[in-house]
XYZ file of C-alpha atoms in Angstrom:
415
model
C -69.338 93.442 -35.584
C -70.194 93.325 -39.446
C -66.339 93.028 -40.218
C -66.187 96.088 -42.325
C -62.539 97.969 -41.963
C -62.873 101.077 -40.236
C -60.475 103.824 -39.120
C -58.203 103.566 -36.101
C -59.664 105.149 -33.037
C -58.579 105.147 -29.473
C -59.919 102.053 -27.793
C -59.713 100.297 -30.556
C -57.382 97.405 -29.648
C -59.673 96.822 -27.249
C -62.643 96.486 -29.745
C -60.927 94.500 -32.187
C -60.298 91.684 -29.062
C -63.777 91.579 -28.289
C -64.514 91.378 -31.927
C -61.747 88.242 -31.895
C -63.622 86.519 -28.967
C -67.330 86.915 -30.564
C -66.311 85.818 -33.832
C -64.517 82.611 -32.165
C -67.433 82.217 -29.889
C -70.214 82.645 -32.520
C -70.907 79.080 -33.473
C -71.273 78.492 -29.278
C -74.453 80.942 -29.459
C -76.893 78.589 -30.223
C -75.419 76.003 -27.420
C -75.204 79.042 -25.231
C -78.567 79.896 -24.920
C -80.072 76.068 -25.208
C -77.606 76.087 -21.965
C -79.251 79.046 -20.560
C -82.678 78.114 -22.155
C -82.620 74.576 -19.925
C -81.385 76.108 -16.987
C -78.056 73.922 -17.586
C -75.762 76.989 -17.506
C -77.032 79.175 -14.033
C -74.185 81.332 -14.261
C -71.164 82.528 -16.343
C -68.834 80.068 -14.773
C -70.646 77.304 -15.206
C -71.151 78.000 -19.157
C -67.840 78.628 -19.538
C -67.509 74.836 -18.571
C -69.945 73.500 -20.445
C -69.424 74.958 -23.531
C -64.990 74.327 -23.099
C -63.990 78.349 -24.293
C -62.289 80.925 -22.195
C -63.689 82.824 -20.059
C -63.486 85.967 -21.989
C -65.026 83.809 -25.066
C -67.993 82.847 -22.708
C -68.241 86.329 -21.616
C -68.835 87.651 -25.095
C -70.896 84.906 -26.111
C -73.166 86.179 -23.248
C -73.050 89.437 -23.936
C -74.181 88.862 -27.535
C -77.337 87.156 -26.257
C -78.044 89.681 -24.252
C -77.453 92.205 -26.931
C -80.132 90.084 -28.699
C -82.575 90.745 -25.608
C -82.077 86.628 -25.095
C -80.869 86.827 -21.809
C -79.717 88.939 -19.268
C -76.256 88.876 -16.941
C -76.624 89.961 -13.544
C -73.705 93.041 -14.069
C -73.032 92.938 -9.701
C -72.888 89.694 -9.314
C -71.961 89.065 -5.330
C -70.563 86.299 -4.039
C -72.786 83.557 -1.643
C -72.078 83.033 1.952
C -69.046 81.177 2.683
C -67.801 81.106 -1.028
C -64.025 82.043 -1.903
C -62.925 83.543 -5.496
C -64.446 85.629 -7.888
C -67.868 85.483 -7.910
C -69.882 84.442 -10.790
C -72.195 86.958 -12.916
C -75.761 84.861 -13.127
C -77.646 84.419 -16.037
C -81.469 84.193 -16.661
C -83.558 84.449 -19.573
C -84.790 88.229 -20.421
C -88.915 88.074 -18.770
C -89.538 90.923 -21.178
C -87.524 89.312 -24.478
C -89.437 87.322 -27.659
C -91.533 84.716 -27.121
C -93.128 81.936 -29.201
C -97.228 81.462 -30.024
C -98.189 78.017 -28.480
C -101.528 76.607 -29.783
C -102.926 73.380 -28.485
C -106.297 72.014 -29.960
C -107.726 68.676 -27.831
C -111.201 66.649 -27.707
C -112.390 69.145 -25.309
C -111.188 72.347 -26.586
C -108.484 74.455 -27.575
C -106.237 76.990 -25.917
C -103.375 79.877 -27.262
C -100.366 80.523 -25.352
C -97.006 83.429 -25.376
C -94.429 80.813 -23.937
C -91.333 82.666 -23.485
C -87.855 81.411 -23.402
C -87.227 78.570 -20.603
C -90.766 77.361 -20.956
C -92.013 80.482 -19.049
C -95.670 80.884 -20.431
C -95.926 84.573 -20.172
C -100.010 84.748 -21.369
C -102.485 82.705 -21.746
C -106.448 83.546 -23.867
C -109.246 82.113 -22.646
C -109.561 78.613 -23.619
C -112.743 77.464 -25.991
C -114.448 74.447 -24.576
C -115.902 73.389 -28.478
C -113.988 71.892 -31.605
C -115.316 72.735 -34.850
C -115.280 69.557 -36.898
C -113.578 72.070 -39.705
C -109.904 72.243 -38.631
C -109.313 75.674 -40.813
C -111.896 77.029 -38.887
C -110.507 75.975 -35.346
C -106.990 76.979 -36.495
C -107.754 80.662 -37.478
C -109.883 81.067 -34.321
C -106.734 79.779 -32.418
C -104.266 81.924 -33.981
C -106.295 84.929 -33.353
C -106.476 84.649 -30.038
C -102.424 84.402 -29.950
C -102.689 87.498 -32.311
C -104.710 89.406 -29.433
C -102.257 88.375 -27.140
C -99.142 89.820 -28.872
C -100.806 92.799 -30.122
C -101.563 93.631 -25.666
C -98.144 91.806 -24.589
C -96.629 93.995 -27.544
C -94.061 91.090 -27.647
C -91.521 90.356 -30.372
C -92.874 86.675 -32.199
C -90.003 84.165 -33.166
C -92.994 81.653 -34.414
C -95.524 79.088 -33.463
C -96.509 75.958 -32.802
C -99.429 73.646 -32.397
C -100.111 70.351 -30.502
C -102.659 68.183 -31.891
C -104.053 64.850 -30.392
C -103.063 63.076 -33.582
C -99.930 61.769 -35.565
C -98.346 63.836 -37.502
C -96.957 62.467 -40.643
C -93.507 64.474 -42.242
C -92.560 66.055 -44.031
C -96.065 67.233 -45.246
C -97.788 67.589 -41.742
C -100.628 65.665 -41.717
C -102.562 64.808 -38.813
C -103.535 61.266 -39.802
C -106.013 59.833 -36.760
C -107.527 62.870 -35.555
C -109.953 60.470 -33.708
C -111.210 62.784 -30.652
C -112.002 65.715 -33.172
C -114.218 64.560 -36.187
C -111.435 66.049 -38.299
C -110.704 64.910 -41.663
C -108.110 61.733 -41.680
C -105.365 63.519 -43.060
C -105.983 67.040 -42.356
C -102.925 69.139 -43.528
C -102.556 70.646 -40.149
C -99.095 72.407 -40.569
C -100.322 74.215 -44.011
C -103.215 75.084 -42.717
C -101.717 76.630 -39.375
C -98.974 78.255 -41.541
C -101.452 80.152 -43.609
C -103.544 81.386 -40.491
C -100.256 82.672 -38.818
C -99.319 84.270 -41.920
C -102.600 85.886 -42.463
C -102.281 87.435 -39.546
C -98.967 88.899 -39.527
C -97.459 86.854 -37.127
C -93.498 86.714 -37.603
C -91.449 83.401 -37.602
C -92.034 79.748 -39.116
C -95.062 77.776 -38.535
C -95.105 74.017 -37.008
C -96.903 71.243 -35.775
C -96.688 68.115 -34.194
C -98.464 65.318 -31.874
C -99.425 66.472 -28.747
C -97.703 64.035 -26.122
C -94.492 64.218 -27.995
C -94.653 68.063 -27.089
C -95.246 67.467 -23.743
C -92.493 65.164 -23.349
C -90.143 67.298 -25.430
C -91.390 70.630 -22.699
C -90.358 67.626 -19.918
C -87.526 66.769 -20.761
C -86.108 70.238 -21.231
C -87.717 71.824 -18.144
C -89.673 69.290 -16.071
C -89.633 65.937 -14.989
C -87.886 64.556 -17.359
C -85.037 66.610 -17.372
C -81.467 64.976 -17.344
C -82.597 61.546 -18.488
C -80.713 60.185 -21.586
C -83.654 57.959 -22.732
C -87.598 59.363 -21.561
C -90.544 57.051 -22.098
C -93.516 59.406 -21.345
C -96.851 58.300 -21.813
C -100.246 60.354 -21.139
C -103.923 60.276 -21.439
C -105.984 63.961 -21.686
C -108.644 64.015 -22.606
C -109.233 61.216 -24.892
C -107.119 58.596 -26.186
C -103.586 57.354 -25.129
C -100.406 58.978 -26.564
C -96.346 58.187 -25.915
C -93.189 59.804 -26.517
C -89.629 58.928 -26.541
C -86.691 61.133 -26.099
C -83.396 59.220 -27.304
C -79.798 60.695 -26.288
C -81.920 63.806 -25.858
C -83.519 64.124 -28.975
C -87.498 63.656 -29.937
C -87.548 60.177 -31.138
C -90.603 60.195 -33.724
C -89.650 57.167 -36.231
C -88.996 57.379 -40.258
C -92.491 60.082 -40.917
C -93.156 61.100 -37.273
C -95.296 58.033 -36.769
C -93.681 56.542 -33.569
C -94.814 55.158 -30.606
C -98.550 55.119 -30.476
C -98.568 53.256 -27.815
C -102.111 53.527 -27.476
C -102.679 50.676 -29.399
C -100.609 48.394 -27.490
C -103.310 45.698 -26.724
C -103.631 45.298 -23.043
C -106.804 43.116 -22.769
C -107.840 41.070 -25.526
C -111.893 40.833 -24.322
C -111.914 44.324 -23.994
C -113.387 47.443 -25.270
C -113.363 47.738 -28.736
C -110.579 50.393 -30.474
C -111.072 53.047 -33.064
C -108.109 50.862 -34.557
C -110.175 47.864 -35.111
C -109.114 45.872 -32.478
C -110.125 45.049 -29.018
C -109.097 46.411 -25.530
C -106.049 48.944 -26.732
C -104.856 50.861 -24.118
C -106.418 53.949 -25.674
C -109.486 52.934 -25.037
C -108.822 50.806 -21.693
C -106.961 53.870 -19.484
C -108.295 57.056 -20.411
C -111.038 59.305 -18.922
C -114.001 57.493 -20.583
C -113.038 54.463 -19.918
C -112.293 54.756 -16.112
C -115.683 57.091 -15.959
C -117.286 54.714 -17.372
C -115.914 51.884 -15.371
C -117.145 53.946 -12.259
C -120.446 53.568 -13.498
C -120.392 57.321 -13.572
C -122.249 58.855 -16.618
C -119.963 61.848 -18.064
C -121.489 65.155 -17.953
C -121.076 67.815 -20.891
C -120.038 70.432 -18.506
C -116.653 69.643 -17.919
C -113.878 67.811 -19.701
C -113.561 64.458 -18.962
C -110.165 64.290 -17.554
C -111.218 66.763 -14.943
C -113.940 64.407 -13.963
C -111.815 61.621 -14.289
C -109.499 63.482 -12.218
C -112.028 65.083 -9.882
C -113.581 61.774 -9.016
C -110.424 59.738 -7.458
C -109.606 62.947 -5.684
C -112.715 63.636 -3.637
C -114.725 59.831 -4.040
C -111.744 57.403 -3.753
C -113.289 55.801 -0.886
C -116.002 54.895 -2.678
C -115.476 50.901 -3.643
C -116.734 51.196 -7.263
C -114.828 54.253 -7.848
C -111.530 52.181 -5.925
C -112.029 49.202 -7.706
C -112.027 51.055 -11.238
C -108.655 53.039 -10.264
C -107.157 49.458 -9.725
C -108.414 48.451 -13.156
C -106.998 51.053 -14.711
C -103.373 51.067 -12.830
C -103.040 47.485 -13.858
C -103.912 47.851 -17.190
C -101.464 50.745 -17.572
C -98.637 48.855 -15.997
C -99.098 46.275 -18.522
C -98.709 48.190 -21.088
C -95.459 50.470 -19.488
C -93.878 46.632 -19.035
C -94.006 45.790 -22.213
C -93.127 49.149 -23.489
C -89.962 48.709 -20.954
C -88.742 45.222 -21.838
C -88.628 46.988 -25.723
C -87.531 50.123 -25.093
C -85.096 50.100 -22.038
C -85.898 53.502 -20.899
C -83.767 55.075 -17.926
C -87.177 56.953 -16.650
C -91.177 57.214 -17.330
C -92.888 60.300 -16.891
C -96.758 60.279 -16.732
C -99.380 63.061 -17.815
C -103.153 63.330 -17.497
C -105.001 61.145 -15.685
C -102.434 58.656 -15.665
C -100.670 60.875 -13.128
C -103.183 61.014 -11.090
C -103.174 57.065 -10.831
C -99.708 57.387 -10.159
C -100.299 59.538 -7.301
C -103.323 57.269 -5.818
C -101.331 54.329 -5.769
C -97.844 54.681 -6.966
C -96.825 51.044 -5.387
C -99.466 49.224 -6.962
C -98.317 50.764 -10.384
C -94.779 49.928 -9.898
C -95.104 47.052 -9.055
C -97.472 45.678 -11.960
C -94.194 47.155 -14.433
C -91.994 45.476 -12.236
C -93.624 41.932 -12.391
C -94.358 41.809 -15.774
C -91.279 43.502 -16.583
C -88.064 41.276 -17.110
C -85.228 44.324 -16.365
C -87.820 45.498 -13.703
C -87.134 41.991 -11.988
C -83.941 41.993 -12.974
C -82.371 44.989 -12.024
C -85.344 47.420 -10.071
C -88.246 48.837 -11.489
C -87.381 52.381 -13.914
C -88.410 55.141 -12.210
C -91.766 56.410 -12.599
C -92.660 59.712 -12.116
C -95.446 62.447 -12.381
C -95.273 65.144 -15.496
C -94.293 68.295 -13.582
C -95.327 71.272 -16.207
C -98.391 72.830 -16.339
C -99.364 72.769 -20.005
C -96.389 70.844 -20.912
C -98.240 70.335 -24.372
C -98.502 74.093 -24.748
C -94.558 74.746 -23.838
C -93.499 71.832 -25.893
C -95.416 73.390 -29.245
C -93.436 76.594 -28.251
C -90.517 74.319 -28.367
C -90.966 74.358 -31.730
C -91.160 77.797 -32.519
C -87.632 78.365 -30.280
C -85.955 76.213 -31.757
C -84.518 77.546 -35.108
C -83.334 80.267 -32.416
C -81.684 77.876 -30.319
C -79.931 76.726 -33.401
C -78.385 79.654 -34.918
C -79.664 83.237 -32.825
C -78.349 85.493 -35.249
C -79.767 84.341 -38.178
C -82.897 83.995 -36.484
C -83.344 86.988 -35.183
C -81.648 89.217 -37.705
């Protein structure tokens, strides 16, 4: 396949037509696997469609992947009951090909990840429940925990990424409101990762990026938020508010990655006062502490808020204090999902953290505030609303990252 001449050899007509179909189908690689990747393309059949090449094309193009230990095509593949034709040959991602280093650091903690192609997180380390306020410190002990992990997985590395509860400012990578994590304003974040993954001999490019925009990004590939043209997802962990938008299926993130904090959307003006310097944001009216707190429910060290948080409308929702503070917090979210609607016009919301729990409590109370206050919600329905459906959708969305110069061109990626 290097296109060097060689001599003539029996078979070789045949080689020199598979050689014609790769080379035509070469550019389709990096659609290919995205196809594969998102579980858009189940089968040969079906990518043969979506990408608009012949089936012998599509059939090399496959192959190829595989070749790259990508994916894998089911070589018997039989037909389903009741079918007629040829049957298909399925394809899956390889379980045992690369994978990408995930890193996530929060308010409560961080946590390293080997995420896998199709958002499959193939190992996890222990998570560390403390955050040094020195963000070169927390980044090498992160990375060497996803050094452990590939050194036991002995898995091939294509990069990593990290999800940080801040903005990140491009192109220099600069986490600019680190807020939760007594970090520097400003903390060159990417550089810093870069150098730890370097330092330890990690293969692949380095990135890093907000953490809600992640998780949306891991959604809308491979969770709930999969097939909508234009996601609005907004989130609360384990501090703080964050949102994401995903335009004509890209990562909307503005002019320097600065988009939508929508956590600073004020949604009561006599409320709370924000790290911002103004008064009841929603980052600081429908997160853990605040609904805790509106409980009347001191927060223990123990555990991270948002599993209190969470913990406490699961098992104590009868309680009327603990009732009436879910309530507060539903219609203060609602607000500000209205008023992120009438702007934004989104086709779906997805909801992480705590704020899918609320959505699970009471999911008519919540639609119905974004309906009321909402002029297309009155107009033509409320948007649909729905839970986040990934487990560690920050974690897979930071592996996004890493993948993605190998969803854009395999080859040169990989060799």
């Amino acid at each position: 396949m290097d296109g060097k001449a060689a001599p003539k050899v029996a078979g070789e007509g045949t080689a020199t037509t598979t050689r014609t179909r790769l080379d035509r189908g070469r550019g389709a690689l990096g659609p290919a696997l995205e196809l594969v990747h998102t579980g858009r393309a189940p089968t040969r059949a079906v990518l043969t469609a979506e990408l608009g090449v012949t089936r012998a094309t599509a059939g090399a193009v496959a192959a190829e992947l595989e070749a790259l230990g990508l994916i894998r095509v089911d070589a018997h593949p039989g037909a389903a009951a009741g079918s007629q034709g040829r049957p298909s040959h399925r394809l899956e991602v390889a379980e045992e090909g690369p994978v990408a280093l995930a890193a996530q650091v929060h308010a409560d903690g961080w946590r390293a990840a080997l995420v896998g192609l199709g958002g499959r997180i193939v190992a996890t380390a222990p998570g560390c429940e403390t955050v040094d306020a020195d963000p070169a410190k927390v980044l090498g002990s992160v990375v060497e925990a996803g050094a452990d992990l590939l050194r036991e997985t002995g898995r091939r590395c294509v990069g990593a990424g990290l999800a940080v509860p801040s903005a990140v400012a491009e192109p220099a990578g600069l986490a600019l409101n680190p807020l939760h994590l007594a970090w520097p304003a400003g903390a060159p974040v990417r550089e810093i990762f870069s150098e730890r993954v370097r330092a330890a001999g990690i293969q692949g490019p380095a990135f890093a990026a907000n953490d809600v925009n992640l998780a949306a990004l891991a959604e809308h590939r491979h969770g709930a938020g999969r097939g909508a043209r234009d996601l609005l997802c907004v989130a609360t962990g384990h501090r703080g508010v964050g949102g994401a938008l995903v335009l004509d299926g890209r990562l909307h993130t503005g002019s320097s990655g600065l988009a939508l904090e929508v956590g600073h959307l004020t949604v009561n003006p006599e409320g709370r006062p924000c790290h911002c310097g103004s008064r009841g944001c929603l980052d600081v009216e429908a997160d853990p502490l605040a609904f805790l707190t509106a409980a009347g429910r001191d927060p223990g060290p123990v555990i991270s808020l948002l599993q209190q948080a969470n913990d406490l409308i699961r098992t104590e929702y009868a309680d009327p204090a603990v009732r009436t503070a879910t309530e507060s917090l539903i219609d203060r979210l609602g607000l500000g999902l209205a008023g992120l609607v009438n702007i934004l016009n989104p086709d779906r919301i997805i909801l992480g953290g705590l704020h899918r729990t609320l959505l699970d409590t009471d999911p008519d109370r919540l639609r119905s505030v974004v309906a009321d206050r909402s002029l297309w919600g009155r107009q033509s329905g409320v948007v649909p609303i729905l839970p986040c459906t990934l487990d560690h959708n920050s974690l897979v969305g930071a592996a996004e990252l890493a993948w993605q110069p190998v969803l854009d061109d395999p080859l040169a990626a990989l060799t």
